[in-house]
């Protein structure tokens, strides 16, 4: 997997950013905002098309994200559209952009600082701007009304990775001029534009170069020349024609899920409920317990960080993208309901030969704003405790309370008009109907569901006995402790286990991995094992001498043989239900993005997962 390189830029006398690699400006010296408005919005018929668009969302795709000014202006105009036309069908905007050489966060901030028209929007973009790792990074704005999918990498490699089942409505064909950037303007690019388009999809581009006109025509677009912006004599506009789109599915003829029934009560169920509500679905959540967060999500504190390999494998890239999205998701969630969250950093002591070997390789592979290497001395200073080993440092990671998140989310969810939570609803049997499912409970009358999602963790197979998922329950116990010296800890500290900073006077030390038990009863021997693991891994640290266990909690993790989650369709008696499970000890990491992906699938909206990642985490990989 290729490492993403940041663009090298400087600013010319007019204050316009210039790409040194291509010796070309990012936008016109005569006004970047006016150029975007004229070339890309006006000549794609925007914002007028939004008023009459038949779908609930409109999808723009762009080649060349650059400074993000095209996205920001589209966002601003769409926000104005929603204010002026609150009853229009189209109330969500998806903006998919591809960038091979992204600006650094600091360069992006400087480039946008001079554009006063969208200062507030630019600040939000800079705040969520992702770490430069290959793949798709989903950024959510305006409570889900505007979604940016920023694909980092060569567009000729990343565009084929996008799931084309949801077509593009309008293309912003941007990027540096063909004479400056010939590698992008290839026949394969135009073929991919067609593959992701439908009848009526429009294209606008600043250039009138012959290679672009010929490429669009060959791919099945009708092409015209019109007056260019400013001093440019001409530019091109195009439309995908019906004669060349016989194999394209008409997305408007397909109906998204109306009401979705979820069975579960933890992180996965909550994240999916929130994602579905943002996309306009009606959601019914059936929880077996008296409140949410009583199963594997009942811990007081949980660490949130990506477990990256020394090489940029697909599995590691999934974790990096999940981490970016989870940070954004939990931070934005706090705007609606409160729960303990602290981005204090996560430090992983290189206490084994394998970790020491990984530590030595990681800094040359991963961006330093995602992961860094620390000496034992620096690690001790950051942690606030004396530590014996060099460390892997995740500066933007941290911890949150899974149980408090679930509980306070429940209070928010029940205030939403399209949400219903029904407690004390243990489901004991699934009956397949011609148009859905009948859910049989031991305590309640049967319910019918057209679209069904199981988010039950390791208990999912209780309802899938005829075709069980490849799940295994592994019991884990966390010990909550007090010790005056340990209270100095400032970061999450991982070794072969982990220790969290103090919250409400207690710190979490965990966690055991017991493959022989599948119950959540308390075991004194597990508390002893947790404390002994710290002593063994970190060479008998003095700050552990007075530790007392005050409380303990045990839960059962749902694990999968290949250690990747299970998401999407699972067949039972010839019919597909949906599953969201198999997170192991990483529910906080995986659940937000995979819930977003599953909600997108169910509502037939653009997916945030590249096709190769979908294949890695799809539950159906165990049915093929």
XYZ file of C-alpha atoms in Angstrom:
624
model
C 0.000 0.000 0.000
C 1.415 3.392 -1.025
C 2.055 6.030 1.625
C 0.106 9.249 1.004
C 2.384 12.253 0.514
C 1.313 15.765 1.425
C 1.340 18.443 -1.259
C 4.164 20.977 -1.199
C 2.812 24.458 -1.760
C 3.701 28.124 -1.642
C 1.589 31.271 -2.008
C 2.098 33.606 -4.963
C 1.925 37.410 -4.922
C -1.874 37.328 -5.149
C -2.021 35.009 -2.123
C -3.148 32.056 -4.245
C -1.751 28.644 -3.218
C 0.500 27.056 -5.842
C 1.321 23.333 -6.056
C 5.075 23.019 -6.469
C 4.830 19.489 -7.877
C 2.621 20.670 -10.768
C 3.661 24.327 -10.959
C -0.011 25.271 -11.083
C -2.427 27.288 -8.947
C -5.183 25.615 -6.922
C -7.688 28.162 -8.143
C -7.838 31.277 -10.308
C -5.945 34.399 -9.253
C -9.110 36.249 -10.290
C -11.103 34.672 -7.476
C -11.358 31.031 -6.460
C -14.863 31.359 -5.039
C -16.248 33.006 -8.166
C -14.558 30.363 -10.311
C -16.144 27.500 -8.346
C -19.554 29.178 -8.478
C -19.325 29.696 -12.240
C -17.598 26.519 -13.414
C -18.839 23.800 -11.085
C -22.094 24.973 -9.521
C -23.702 27.007 -12.301
C -22.732 24.602 -15.074
C -24.030 21.597 -13.128
C -27.349 23.428 -12.674
C -26.841 24.000 -8.955
C -28.419 24.944 -6.659
C -31.586 24.935 -8.823
C -31.523 21.133 -9.311
C -31.758 20.523 -5.587
C -35.255 22.027 -5.451
C -36.698 19.368 -7.763
C -34.353 16.425 -7.141
C -36.545 13.346 -6.537
C -34.242 11.600 -4.034
C -33.619 12.469 -0.377
C -29.973 13.215 -1.144
C -27.865 14.641 -3.954
C -24.426 13.221 -4.758
C -21.549 15.349 -6.070
C -18.190 13.747 -6.903
C -14.966 15.613 -7.533
C -11.492 14.855 -8.865
C -8.962 16.880 -6.879
C -9.957 18.087 -3.384
C -7.142 20.640 -3.165
C -8.009 23.365 -0.656
C -11.577 22.090 -0.259
C -13.015 25.337 -1.610
C -15.331 23.541 -4.066
C -16.737 21.436 -1.237
C -17.113 24.407 1.102
C -19.033 26.473 -1.423
C -21.287 23.521 -2.288
C -21.893 23.051 1.458
C -22.719 26.749 1.902
C -25.122 26.758 -1.038
C -26.758 23.523 0.149
C -27.224 24.936 3.640
C -28.974 27.926 2.040
C -31.092 25.537 -0.052
C -32.291 23.692 3.055
C -33.177 26.964 4.776
C -35.089 28.279 1.773
C -36.771 25.005 0.774
C -37.411 22.968 3.951
C -40.114 20.865 2.246
C -37.991 19.837 -0.758
C -37.311 16.109 -1.065
C -33.552 16.662 -1.203
C -32.298 17.424 2.307
C -28.873 15.710 2.345
C -25.733 16.318 0.302
C -23.008 13.746 -0.304
C -19.726 15.115 -1.627
C -17.154 12.525 -2.728
C -13.682 13.860 -3.500
C -10.436 12.197 -4.570
C -6.997 13.602 -3.743
C -3.559 12.108 -4.389
C -1.516 14.810 -2.650
C -3.585 16.302 0.205
C -2.568 19.545 1.852
C -1.317 19.313 5.405
C -3.718 20.572 8.060
C -1.640 23.732 8.591
C -1.432 24.491 4.838
C -5.166 23.878 4.459
C -5.903 26.267 7.310
C -3.663 28.970 5.801
C -5.069 28.511 2.293
C -8.644 28.930 3.549
C -7.969 31.734 6.009
C -8.309 34.419 3.342
C -11.762 33.245 2.200
C -14.057 35.062 4.601
C -17.295 33.868 2.941
C -17.126 30.501 4.678
C -14.821 31.014 7.662
C -17.050 29.055 10.046
C -17.409 26.130 7.618
C -13.668 26.111 6.933
C -12.969 25.884 10.659
C -15.195 22.814 10.900
C -13.445 21.222 7.923
C -9.982 21.862 9.361
C -11.075 20.485 12.745
C -12.209 17.196 11.174
C -9.530 17.015 8.470
C -8.240 13.414 8.518
C -4.798 11.958 8.967
C -3.205 11.274 5.568
C -3.688 7.510 5.248
C -4.884 5.768 2.058
C -8.565 5.024 1.673
C -11.879 6.743 2.326
C -12.360 9.176 5.209
C -15.976 10.120 5.987
C -16.601 13.525 7.562
C -20.109 14.433 8.758
C -21.378 18.011 9.064
C -24.633 19.778 9.947
C -25.914 16.755 11.886
C -25.664 14.485 8.862
C -27.146 16.874 6.299
C -23.754 17.211 4.593
C -21.324 14.294 4.244
C -17.818 14.503 2.770
C -16.095 11.298 1.642
C -12.450 12.227 1.143
C -10.562 9.488 -0.703
C -6.795 9.795 -0.362
C -4.669 8.191 -3.069
C -4.409 8.136 -6.853
C -7.903 8.599 -8.325
C -7.172 5.940 -10.964
C -6.738 3.465 -8.090
C -9.297 4.760 -5.593
C -12.261 5.511 -7.877
C -12.614 1.819 -8.900
C -12.709 1.032 -5.158
C -15.862 3.092 -4.661
C -19.119 1.133 -4.682
C -20.885 2.430 -7.803
C -24.315 1.055 -6.871
C -25.207 4.604 -5.770
C -24.583 6.836 -8.779
C -23.110 10.323 -8.917
C -25.509 13.136 -9.854
C -22.925 15.781 -10.773
C -19.171 15.707 -11.394
C -16.763 18.511 -10.545
C -13.982 17.475 -12.939
C -11.186 19.418 -11.278
C -7.491 18.841 -10.747
C -4.509 20.527 -12.330
C -4.537 21.197 -16.063
C -3.958 18.217 -18.388
C -0.687 19.749 -19.555
C 0.507 19.938 -15.931
C -0.972 16.665 -14.644
C -1.232 14.244 -17.591
C -1.099 11.175 -15.322
C -4.668 11.833 -14.097
C -6.385 12.651 -17.405
C -6.312 9.108 -18.764
C -8.940 7.045 -20.641
C -9.407 4.956 -17.471
C -10.543 8.074 -15.607
C -13.309 8.843 -18.102
C -14.401 5.198 -18.165
C -14.746 5.314 -14.374
C -16.745 8.537 -14.546
C -19.221 6.712 -16.778
C -19.276 3.659 -14.506
C -20.321 5.814 -11.563
C -22.878 7.882 -13.510
C -26.503 7.382 -14.507
C -28.706 8.862 -17.203
C -28.677 12.622 -16.707
C -25.494 12.815 -14.613
C -23.758 16.090 -15.455
C -20.096 17.085 -15.683
C -18.432 20.494 -15.558
C -14.730 21.205 -15.875
C -12.567 24.332 -16.131
C -10.602 22.957 -19.096
C -11.447 22.701 -22.789
C -8.450 20.487 -23.601
C -8.967 18.062 -26.472
C -7.854 15.068 -24.406
C -10.703 15.764 -21.969
C -13.330 16.274 -24.652
C -12.318 13.099 -26.484
C -12.186 11.104 -23.249
C -15.700 12.135 -22.210
C -17.139 11.435 -25.644
C -15.533 7.985 -25.765
C -16.983 7.166 -22.338
C -20.560 7.949 -23.416
C -21.051 11.587 -22.470
C -22.478 14.266 -24.703
C -20.051 17.207 -24.560
C -20.346 20.951 -25.232
C -18.031 23.940 -25.036
C -19.189 27.080 -23.219
C -17.611 30.369 -22.162
C -14.866 29.826 -19.601
C -14.334 31.678 -16.343
C -12.526 35.011 -16.373
C -9.899 35.162 -19.059
C -10.384 31.544 -20.092
C -12.033 31.422 -23.484
C -13.776 28.046 -23.139
C -14.632 25.240 -20.728
C -16.448 21.907 -21.110
C -19.785 20.659 -19.836
C -21.172 17.168 -20.394
C -24.091 14.880 -19.635
C -24.285 11.099 -19.450
C -26.699 9.909 -22.128
C -29.358 7.220 -21.994
C -27.897 5.343 -24.946
C -24.801 4.515 -22.930
C -26.445 3.816 -19.564
C -28.493 0.681 -20.188
C -26.494 -1.220 -17.549
C -26.875 1.490 -14.919
C -29.463 0.946 -12.207
C -31.911 3.775 -11.761
C -31.346 4.660 -8.114
C -34.649 6.546 -7.915
C -36.628 3.368 -8.621
C -35.168 1.640 -5.566
C -36.683 2.279 -2.166
C -34.582 2.637 0.986
C -35.566 0.819 4.142
C -38.654 2.403 5.701
C -38.520 1.113 9.270
C -35.565 -0.805 10.663
C -35.878 -3.091 13.670
C -32.717 -3.573 15.742
C -32.179 -6.248 18.353
C -29.483 -5.306 20.861
C -28.599 -2.915 23.632
C -24.955 -1.896 23.407
C -22.523 0.257 21.448
C -23.361 -1.328 18.072
C -27.111 -0.850 18.447
C -26.758 2.743 19.664
C -24.354 3.751 16.880
C -26.580 2.204 14.227
C -29.699 3.871 15.649
C -28.020 7.269 15.499
C -26.764 6.703 11.935
C -30.153 5.536 10.666
C -31.983 8.471 12.223
C -29.584 10.888 10.512
C -30.524 9.330 7.174
C -34.259 9.627 7.721
C -35.136 6.072 8.771
C -37.641 5.033 11.404
C -35.941 2.879 14.033
C -37.315 0.406 16.557
C -34.794 -0.921 19.084
C -35.648 -4.043 21.086
C -33.526 -4.454 24.221
C -33.741 -7.507 26.476
C -32.635 -5.542 29.552
C -34.181 -2.750 31.605
C -31.734 -0.221 30.111
C -29.000 -0.005 27.481
C -25.367 -0.809 28.168
C -25.833 -3.921 30.304
C -23.863 -6.439 28.235
C -20.341 -6.190 26.849
C -20.751 -2.369 26.743
C -21.162 -1.993 30.521
C -17.544 -1.053 31.319
C -16.891 2.241 33.093
C -13.947 3.115 30.819
C -12.729 1.843 27.480
C -9.649 2.813 25.464
C -10.127 4.057 21.907
C -7.138 3.753 19.578
C -6.157 1.888 16.377
C -3.980 -1.197 16.733
C -1.700 -0.563 13.763
C 0.703 -3.043 12.222
C 4.239 -2.155 11.218
C 3.153 -2.258 7.566
C 0.208 -0.454 5.955
C -1.999 -3.515 5.572
C -5.674 -3.275 4.640
C -6.628 -4.421 8.140
C -4.559 -1.610 9.656
C -5.962 0.963 7.234
C -9.493 -0.059 8.208
C -8.563 0.559 11.840
C -7.003 3.937 11.016
C -10.126 5.051 9.138
C -12.416 3.681 11.868
C -10.383 5.613 14.436
C -10.679 8.893 12.520
C -14.429 8.441 12.224
C -14.890 7.307 15.841
C -13.068 10.397 17.130
C -15.363 12.588 15.077
C -18.486 10.592 15.965
C -18.014 10.605 19.735
C -16.932 14.253 19.831
C -19.996 15.330 17.828
C -22.258 13.084 19.917
C -21.329 15.142 22.982
C -23.168 18.065 21.403
C -26.413 16.137 21.955
C -25.813 14.127 25.143
C -23.076 14.118 27.754
C -20.777 11.250 28.687
C -17.173 11.000 29.979
C -14.630 11.382 27.144
C -10.953 12.327 27.292
C -8.561 12.519 24.310
C -5.569 12.134 26.650
C -3.492 9.945 24.320
C -2.813 6.213 24.426
C 0.641 4.814 25.100
C 1.597 1.232 24.300
C 4.699 0.047 26.118
C 6.978 -2.064 23.902
C 7.204 -4.739 26.568
C 7.651 -7.726 24.218
C 10.142 -8.414 21.410
C 7.282 -8.288 18.900
C 6.200 -4.833 20.063
C 9.790 -3.586 20.045
C 10.164 -4.748 16.444
C 6.881 -3.071 15.463
C 7.936 0.137 17.208
C 11.120 0.383 15.173
C 9.219 0.155 11.872
C 6.067 2.169 12.514
C 7.495 5.687 12.331
C 8.624 5.185 8.719
C 5.194 3.935 7.651
C 2.496 5.920 9.464
C 1.940 9.705 9.761
C 3.344 11.129 12.973
C 0.080 12.886 13.864
C -1.423 9.377 14.108
C 1.377 7.409 15.792
C 4.852 8.203 17.142
C 7.776 6.441 18.816
C 8.854 7.512 22.309
C 11.916 6.698 24.369
C 11.335 5.287 27.835
C 12.209 8.691 29.301
C 9.745 10.578 27.069
C 7.093 7.935 27.673
C 7.492 8.363 31.444
C 7.162 12.130 31.159
C 3.987 11.944 29.067
C 2.414 9.241 31.215
C 3.273 10.825 34.556
C 4.679 7.525 35.854
C 8.098 5.873 35.651
C 8.035 3.368 32.769
C 10.690 0.824 31.779
C 10.236 0.602 27.979
C 10.155 2.661 24.826
C 6.580 3.186 23.643
C 4.201 3.476 20.719
C 2.314 6.764 21.213
C -1.120 7.589 19.789
C -1.390 11.316 20.604
C -5.013 11.830 19.502
C -6.440 8.684 21.130
C -8.034 8.396 24.576
C -10.843 6.825 26.560
C -14.584 7.121 27.092
C -17.246 5.421 29.171
C -19.147 2.874 27.054
C -21.911 2.399 29.588
C -22.481 6.115 30.132
C -22.456 6.654 26.382
C -25.202 4.042 25.931
C -27.286 5.365 28.833
C -27.174 9.032 27.887
C -27.643 8.183 24.195
C -30.868 6.388 25.166
C -32.162 9.589 26.770
C -31.435 11.467 23.544
C -32.802 8.788 21.226
C -36.240 8.628 22.859
C -36.714 12.349 22.177
C -36.407 11.753 18.424
C -39.740 11.426 16.578
C -38.666 8.427 14.461
C -37.184 6.398 17.349
C -38.748 3.793 19.613
C -36.918 1.820 22.317
C -38.731 -1.140 23.847
C -37.114 -2.603 26.958
C -37.645 -6.074 28.470
C -37.915 -7.530 24.954
C -35.778 -10.678 24.844
C -36.192 -12.312 21.427
C -36.103 -16.088 21.499
C -36.941 -17.066 17.905
C -36.936 -15.622 14.398
C -39.686 -16.758 12.028
C -39.169 -16.083 8.327
C -42.129 -14.464 6.546
C -42.577 -13.799 2.837
C -42.044 -10.070 3.358
C -39.880 -9.996 6.463
C -39.601 -11.520 9.930
C -41.758 -12.384 12.929
C -39.977 -11.938 16.238
C -41.066 -14.183 19.086
C -40.358 -13.087 22.651
C -40.650 -15.035 25.880
C -42.183 -12.007 27.589
C -44.024 -10.046 24.895
C -46.410 -10.728 22.008
C -44.830 -11.368 18.574
C -43.664 -8.458 16.418
C -43.262 -8.283 12.650
C -40.260 -6.589 11.044
C -39.535 -5.936 7.382
C -35.854 -5.000 7.841
C -34.030 -6.692 10.708
C -30.589 -6.082 12.207
C -28.988 -8.259 14.882
C -26.572 -6.288 17.075
C -26.418 -8.788 19.899
C -22.720 -9.455 20.264
C -21.903 -13.038 21.150
C -25.608 -13.778 21.738
C -26.452 -13.352 18.051
C -26.166 -17.096 17.426
C -28.985 -17.795 19.870
C -31.242 -16.562 17.054
C -29.161 -18.015 14.212
C -28.850 -21.635 15.313
C -29.762 -22.921 11.837
C -26.882 -20.983 10.275
C -24.649 -19.600 13.052
C -22.115 -16.814 12.622
C -18.427 -17.705 13.183
C -18.548 -16.097 16.632
C -16.865 -17.110 19.839
C -17.551 -15.559 23.212
C -14.452 -14.694 25.255
C -14.989 -13.592 28.830
C -13.100 -10.567 30.133
C -13.001 -8.963 33.575
C -11.868 -5.413 34.349
C -10.699 -4.410 37.835
C -11.378 -0.884 39.131
C -8.718 0.187 41.578
C -7.416 2.953 43.816
C -3.789 3.810 44.595
C -2.344 7.233 45.351
C 0.820 6.826 43.214
C -1.171 5.427 40.276
C -3.448 8.490 40.296
C -0.648 10.450 38.594
C -1.274 8.579 35.320
C -2.169 11.097 32.587
C -2.711 8.803 29.557
C -4.168 5.408 28.792
C -1.295 2.983 29.358
C -1.249 -0.307 27.438
C 1.103 -3.242 27.954
C -0.255 -6.761 27.584
C -3.305 -5.257 29.246
C -4.206 -1.615 29.952
C -4.637 1.010 32.676
C -6.794 4.127 32.333
C -6.460 7.511 34.006
C -8.703 8.052 37.024
C -12.386 8.838 36.626
C -14.603 9.340 39.694
C -11.708 8.221 41.868
C -11.223 4.827 40.181
C -8.907 3.540 37.478
C -9.539 0.566 35.223
C -6.996 -2.254 34.966
C -7.804 -4.936 32.453
C -8.590 -7.186 31.045
C -8.599 -10.953 31.236
C -9.175 -13.180 28.186
C -10.927 -16.385 29.214
C -11.889 -18.703 26.363
C -13.230 -21.373 28.715
C -16.123 -19.319 30.140
C -19.003 -17.447 28.542
C -20.653 -15.921 31.610
C -20.148 -12.541 33.256
C -19.901 -13.583 36.925
C -17.224 -11.929 39.081
C -14.069 -13.954 39.792
C -11.545 -12.963 42.460
C -8.874 -14.842 40.516
C -9.351 -12.481 37.564
C -8.637 -9.425 39.709
C -5.456 -11.103 40.858
C -4.556 -11.911 37.245
C -5.067 -8.288 36.130
C -2.760 -6.926 38.825
C -0.165 -9.646 38.231
C -0.113 -8.868 34.503
C 0.862 -5.247 35.191
C 3.605 -6.348 37.572
C 4.998 -8.857 35.085
C 4.739 -6.700 31.956
C 6.145 -3.493 33.473
C 8.846 -4.988 35.739
C 7.255 -4.584 39.172
C 6.643 -0.802 39.104
C 6.726 0.935 42.475
C 3.471 2.776 41.745
C 1.576 -0.551 41.883
C 2.599 -1.360 45.463
C -0.511 0.026 47.185
C -3.187 -0.775 44.596
C -6.565 -1.896 46.002
C -9.377 -3.392 43.917
C -12.628 -1.568 44.704
C -14.972 -2.958 42.063
C -14.963 -5.351 39.081
C -17.050 -5.927 35.984
C -17.027 -8.859 33.570
C -18.439 -9.182 30.084
C -18.270 -11.473 27.071
C -16.632 -10.259 23.877
C -17.815 -11.498 20.485
C -14.721 -12.568 18.548
C -14.202 -13.821 14.982
C -11.411 -16.142 13.751
C -9.799 -13.502 11.530
C -10.210 -10.767 14.201
C -12.233 -8.521 11.859
C -15.862 -7.513 12.503
C -19.006 -8.903 10.910
C -21.207 -6.414 9.086
C -24.004 -6.645 6.531
C -26.198 -9.425 5.174
C -26.400 -12.907 6.700
C -28.663 -15.571 5.239
C -31.106 -17.491 7.369
C -33.629 -19.899 5.851
C -33.143 -18.343 2.424
C -33.682 -14.763 3.611
C -31.177 -12.056 4.513
C -31.123 -10.315 7.843
C -28.395 -7.814 8.735
C -25.744 -8.244 11.431
C -23.374 -5.871 13.224
C -21.140 -7.727 15.648
C -17.780 -9.465 16.120
C -15.918 -6.414 17.450
C -13.958 -8.309 20.090
C -12.461 -5.786 22.522
C -12.700 -2.958 19.960
C -16.353 -2.008 19.856
C -15.571 1.665 20.467
C -13.240 1.644 17.467
C -15.250 -0.356 14.923
C -18.904 0.347 15.778
C -19.283 3.985 14.633
C -17.964 3.594 11.066
C -19.456 0.149 10.435
C -22.809 1.367 11.766
C -22.535 4.312 9.378
C -21.716 1.918 6.522
C -24.622 -0.397 7.319
C -27.030 2.530 7.632
C -25.821 3.806 4.248
C -26.426 0.388 2.704
C -29.914 0.077 4.169
C -30.870 3.594 3.058
C -29.179 3.110 -0.357
C -26.828 6.023 0.139
C -23.074 6.219 -0.667
C -20.932 3.843 1.370
C -17.837 5.030 3.289
C -16.103 1.677 2.769
C -13.883 0.880 -0.236
C -14.917 -2.344 -1.944
C -11.831 -4.211 -0.736
C -12.591 -3.195 2.851
C -16.218 -4.234 2.467
C -15.061 -7.683 1.424
C -12.802 -7.942 4.486
C -15.530 -7.115 7.022
C -18.667 -8.404 5.256
C -20.354 -11.160 7.237
C -21.008 -12.914 3.930
C -17.283 -13.738 3.637
C -18.090 -16.719 5.852
C -20.946 -17.849 3.625
C -19.076 -17.824 0.309
